[in-house]
Amino acid sequence: MTASLNEHSLLIERVMTWTEQDSRFSTLPIDDGAEPSRFGFQKASDKRARPVIVTAEDMGLELGAPGLASISSLLWTNKKGLLEDGIQTAGRDFPKAHGEALAFGLLIMVQVDAGFDPTGPNFQSLKNLSNRLPGYMGRSMPGKLWVRLHRDLLAKGFSMSALGQCLALAYREAVPELRAVRVVLVSGENDLLKEMDSCDDLDCSSCDEQETCDIIRDLIVRRNS
């Protein structure tokens, strides 16, 4: 795939500008697997991996559940130098939620080689972390992600930054053609989630590349609370 109307350079650039200028976001470097290892993150090739089920009785925290705002998107680009590795978080961190269900937003932005097709289901589903992290159960729906965290995982100090590190590692391990990945996480902040999901601020309707903007609007699913 070459840089074309199927990639999201313009939208990624605007998201990067927004998150870097908004003081509510904290930015961390990717730690190359140190934090994921601490929480038992399993490689996709690990045959010992078992299905993860978190029941209501064992749940310590719920994110993006039905009735709450939830956003989950994956954006990609072939443009070199646009995207930098990193984890960005905003809102109430998981240990501070004290069991309260939280609205949740996840945005993953990646730079891939021009020959890589990021539209395949295996690439898209990486953000669910299915059976990769003990105590983490995610259910994906169009434009949304519903997550349950086991109370034992929370007791170990699992945080938004730890989740971001796990997601970054999942993409780095699975995709040799990956050149950069940035994970943006928001919890418990409806105002921020609306900004994350807003076509008013983040679309391209005011620029000359109208066809690109039309495709982006089709890809972004509005899920306001």
CSV table of N, CA, C and O in Angstrom, one decimal, residues 153-210:
chain,number,residue,atom,x,y,z
A,153,LEU,N,-5.2,-7.9,39.1
A,153,LEU,CA,-4.3,-7.1,38.2
A,153,LEU,C,-4.2,-5.7,38.7
A,153,LEU,O,-3.1,-5.1,38.7
A,154,LEU,N,-5.3,-5.1,39.2
A,154,LEU,CA,-5.3,-3.8,39.8
A,154,LEU,C,-4.5,-3.8,41.1
A,154,LEU,O,-3.7,-2.8,41.3
A,155,ALA,N,-4.5,-4.8,41.8
A,155,ALA,CA,-3.7,-4.9,43.1
A,155,ALA,C,-2.3,-4.8,42.8
A,155,ALA,O,-1.5,-4.4,43.7
A,156,LYS,N,-1.8,-5.2,41.6
A,156,LYS,CA,-0.4,-5.2,41.3
A,156,LYS,C,0.0,-3.8,40.8
A,156,LYS,O,1.2,-3.6,40.5
A,157,GLY,N,-1.0,-2.9,40.7
A,157,GLY,CA,-0.6,-1.5,40.3
A,157,GLY,C,-0.8,-1.2,38.8
A,157,GLY,O,-0.2,-0.3,38.3
A,158,PHE,N,-1.6,-2.0,38.2
A,158,PHE,CA,-1.8,-1.9,36.7
A,158,PHE,C,-2.5,-0.5,36.5
A,158,PHE,O,-3.4,-0.1,37.1
A,159,SER,N,-1.9,0.2,35.5
A,159,SER,CA,-2.3,1.6,35.3
A,159,SER,C,-2.5,1.9,33.8
A,159,SER,O,-2.3,1.0,33.0
A,160,MET,N,-2.9,3.1,33.5
A,160,MET,CA,-3.1,3.5,32.1
A,160,MET,C,-1.8,3.4,31.3
A,160,MET,O,-1.7,2.9,30.2
A,161,SER,N,-0.7,3.8,31.9
A,161,SER,CA,0.6,3.8,31.3
A,161,SER,C,1.0,2.3,31.0
A,161,SER,O,1.6,2.0,30.0
A,162,ALA,N,0.7,1.4,32.0
A,162,ALA,CA,1.0,0.0,31.8
A,162,ALA,C,0.2,-0.6,30.6
A,162,ALA,O,0.8,-1.4,29.8
A,163,LEU,N,-1.0,-0.2,30.5
A,163,LEU,CA,-1.8,-0.7,29.4
A,163,LEU,C,-1.3,-0.1,28.1
A,163,LEU,O,-1.2,-0.9,27.1
A,164,GLY,N,-0.9,1.1,28.1
A,164,GLY,CA,-0.3,1.7,26.9
A,164,GLY,C,1.0,0.9,26.4
A,164,GLY,O,1.2,0.7,25.2
A,165,GLN,N,1.8,0.6,27.4
A,165,GLN,CA,3.0,-0.2,27.1
A,165,GLN,C,2.7,-1.5,26.5
A,165,GLN,O,3.4,-2.0,25.6
A,166,CYS,N,1.7,-2.2,27.1
A,166,CYS,CA,1.3,-3.5,26.5
A,166,CYS,C,0.8,-3.4,25.1
A,166,CYS,O,1.1,-4.2,24.3
A,167,LEU,N,0.0,-2.4,24.8
A,167,LEU,CA,-0.5,-2.2,23.5
A,167,LEU,C,0.6,-1.9,22.5
A,167,LEU,O,0.7,-2.5,21.4
A,168,ALA,N,1.6,-1.0,22.9
A,168,ALA,CA,2.7,-0.7,22.0
A,168,ALA,C,3.5,-2.0,21.7
A,168,ALA,O,3.9,-2.2,20.6
A,169,LEU,N,3.7,-2.8,22.7
A,169,LEU,CA,4.5,-4.0,22.6
A,169,LEU,C,3.8,-5.0,21.6
A,169,LEU,O,4.4,-5.6,20.8
A,170,ALA,N,2.5,-5.1,21.8
A,170,ALA,CA,1.7,-6.0,20.9
A,170,ALA,C,1.9,-5.7,19.5
A,170,ALA,O,2.1,-6.5,18.6
A,171,TYR,N,1.9,-4.4,19.1
A,171,TYR,CA,2.0,-3.9,17.8
A,171,TYR,C,3.5,-4.1,17.3
A,171,TYR,O,3.7,-4.6,16.2
A,172,ARG,N,4.4,-3.8,18.1
A,172,ARG,CA,5.8,-3.9,17.7
A,172,ARG,C,6.2,-5.4,17.5
A,172,ARG,O,6.9,-5.7,16.5
A,173,GLU,N,5.7,-6.3,18.3
A,173,GLU,CA,6.0,-7.7,18.1
A,173,GLU,C,5.4,-8.3,16.9
A,173,GLU,O,6.0,-9.1,16.2
A,174,ALA,N,4.2,-7.8,16.5
A,174,ALA,CA,3.4,-8.5,15.5
A,174,ALA,C,3.7,-8.0,14.1
A,174,ALA,O,3.5,-8.7,13.1
A,175,VAL,N,4.3,-6.7,14.0
A,175,VAL,CA,4.4,-6.1,12.7
A,175,VAL,C,5.8,-5.6,12.4
A,175,VAL,O,6.3,-4.6,12.9
A,176,PRO,N,6.6,-6.4,11.7
A,176,PRO,CA,8.0,-6.0,11.4
A,176,PRO,C,8.0,-4.7,10.6
A,176,PRO,O,9.0,-3.9,10.6
A,177,GLU,N,6.9,-4.4,9.9
A,177,GLU,CA,6.9,-3.2,9.0
A,177,GLU,C,6.5,-2.0,9.8
A,177,GLU,O,6.4,-0.9,9.3
A,178,LEU,N,6.3,-2.1,11.1
A,178,LEU,CA,6.0,-1.0,12.0
A,178,LEU,C,7.2,-0.1,12.3
A,178,LEU,O,8.2,-0.6,12.7
A,179,ARG,N,7.1,1.2,12.0
A,179,ARG,CA,8.2,2.1,12.2
A,179,ARG,C,7.9,3.1,13.4
A,179,ARG,O,8.9,3.6,13.9
A,180,ALA,N,6.7,3.3,13.8
A,180,ALA,CA,6.4,4.1,15.0
A,180,ALA,C,5.0,3.7,15.5
A,180,ALA,O,4.1,3.4,14.7
A,181,VAL,N,4.8,3.9,16.8
A,181,VAL,CA,3.5,3.6,17.3
A,181,VAL,C,3.3,4.6,18.5
A,181,VAL,O,4.2,4.8,19.3
A,182,ARG,N,2.1,5.2,18.5
A,182,ARG,CA,1.8,6.1,19.6
A,182,ARG,C,0.4,5.7,20.1
A,182,ARG,O,-0.6,5.5,19.4
A,183,VAL,N,0.3,5.5,21.5
A,183,VAL,CA,-0.9,5.0,22.1
A,183,VAL,C,-1.5,6.2,22.9
A,183,VAL,O,-0.8,6.7,23.8
A,184,VAL,N,-2.8,6.6,22.7
A,184,VAL,CA,-3.4,7.6,23.4
A,184,VAL,C,-4.6,7.0,24.2
A,184,VAL,O,-5.4,6.3,23.7
A,185,LEU,N,-4.6,7.2,25.6
A,185,LEU,CA,-5.6,6.6,26.4
A,185,LEU,C,-6.2,7.7,27.3
A,185,LEU,O,-5.5,8.6,27.8
A,186,VAL,N,-7.5,7.7,27.3
A,186,VAL,CA,-8.3,8.6,28.2
A,186,VAL,C,-9.3,7.8,29.0
A,186,VAL,O,-10.0,7.0,28.4
A,187,SER,N,-9.4,8.1,30.3
A,187,SER,CA,-10.4,7.5,31.1
A,187,SER,C,-11.1,8.4,32.0
A,187,SER,O,-10.5,9.4,32.6
A,188,GLY,N,-12.4,8.3,32.1
A,188,GLY,CA,-13.3,9.0,33.0
A,188,GLY,C,-13.4,10.5,32.7
A,188,GLY,O,-13.7,11.3,33.6
A,189,GLU,N,-13.1,10.9,31.5
A,189,GLU,CA,-13.1,12.4,31.1
A,189,GLU,C,-14.0,12.5,29.9
A,189,GLU,O,-13.5,12.4,28.8
A,190,ASN,N,-15.3,12.8,30.1
A,190,ASN,CA,-16.2,12.8,29.0
A,190,ASN,C,-15.9,14.0,28.0
A,190,ASN,O,-16.0,13.9,26.8
A,191,ASP,N,-15.4,15.1,28.6
A,191,ASP,CA,-15.1,16.2,27.7
A,191,ASP,C,-13.9,15.9,26.8
A,191,ASP,O,-14.0,16.2,25.6
A,192,LEU,N,-12.9,15.2,27.3
A,192,LEU,CA,-11.8,14.8,26.5
A,192,LEU,C,-12.2,13.8,25.5
A,192,LEU,O,-11.7,13.8,24.3
A,193,LEU,N,-13.1,12.9,25.9
A,193,LEU,CA,-13.5,11.9,24.9
A,193,LEU,C,-14.3,12.5,23.8
A,193,LEU,O,-14.2,12.0,22.6
A,194,LYS,N,-15.1,13.5,24.1
A,194,LYS,CA,-15.8,14.2,23.0
A,194,LYS,C,-14.9,14.9,22.0
A,194,LYS,O,-15.1,14.9,20.8
A,195,GLU,N,-13.8,15.4,22.6
A,195,GLU,CA,-12.8,16.0,21.7
A,195,GLU,C,-12.1,14.9,20.9
A,195,GLU,O,-11.8,15.1,19.7
A,196,MET,N,-11.8,13.8,21.5
A,196,MET,CA,-11.2,12.7,20.8
A,196,MET,C,-12.0,12.2,19.6
A,196,MET,O,-11.6,11.8,18.6
A,197,ASP,N,-13.3,12.3,19.8
A,197,ASP,CA,-14.3,11.7,18.9
A,197,ASP,C,-14.9,12.7,18.0
A,197,ASP,O,-15.8,12.4,17.2
A,198,SER,N,-14.5,14.0,18.1
A,198,SER,CA,-15.2,15.1,17.4
A,198,SER,C,-14.6,15.3,16.0
A,198,SER,O,-13.5,15.5,15.8
A,199,CYS,N,-15.5,15.2,15.0
A,199,CYS,CA,-15.1,15.6,13.7
A,199,CYS,C,-15.1,17.1,13.5
A,199,CYS,O,-14.5,17.6,12.5
A,200,ASP,N,-15.6,17.8,14.4
A,200,ASP,CA,-15.6,19.3,14.3
A,200,ASP,C,-14.2,19.8,14.3
A,200,ASP,O,-13.8,20.8,13.6
A,201,ASP,N,-13.4,19.3,15.2
A,201,ASP,CA,-12.0,19.8,15.4
A,201,ASP,C,-11.0,18.9,14.7
A,201,ASP,O,-9.9,19.4,14.3
A,202,LEU,N,-11.2,17.6,14.5
A,202,LEU,CA,-10.2,16.7,14.0
A,202,LEU,C,-10.4,16.3,12.5
A,202,LEU,O,-9.6,15.5,12.0
A,203,ASP,N,-11.5,16.7,11.9
A,203,ASP,CA,-11.6,16.2,10.5
A,203,ASP,C,-10.9,17.2,9.6
A,203,ASP,O,-10.2,18.1,10.0
A,204,CYS,N,-11.0,16.9,8.3
A,204,CYS,CA,-10.3,17.7,7.3
A,204,CYS,C,-11.2,18.4,6.3
A,204,CYS,O,-10.9,18.7,5.2
A,205,SER,N,-12.4,18.7,6.8
A,205,SER,CA,-13.4,19.3,5.9
A,205,SER,C,-13.0,20.7,5.4
A,205,SER,O,-13.6,21.2,4.4
A,206,SER,N,-12.1,21.4,6.1
A,206,SER,CA,-11.7,22.7,5.7
A,206,SER,C,-10.5,22.7,4.8
A,206,SER,O,-10.1,23.8,4.4
A,207,CYS,N,-9.9,21.6,4.5
A,207,CYS,CA,-8.8,21.6,3.6
A,207,CYS,C,-9.1,21.2,2.2
A,207,CYS,O,-10.2,20.8,1.9
A,208,ASP,N,-8.1,21.2,1.3
A,208,ASP,CA,-8.4,21.0,-0.1
A,208,ASP,C,-8.6,19.5,-0.4
A,208,ASP,O,-9.1,19.2,-1.4
A,209,GLU,N,-8.1,18.6,0.5
A,209,GLU,CA,-8.2,17.2,0.3
A,209,GLU,C,-9.6,16.6,0.8
A,209,GLU,O,-9.6,15.8,1.7
A,210,GLN,N,-10.6,17.1,0.2
A,210,GLN,CA,-12.0,16.8,0.6
A,210,GLN,C,-12.2,15.3,0.6
A,210,GLN,O,-12.9,14.7,1.4
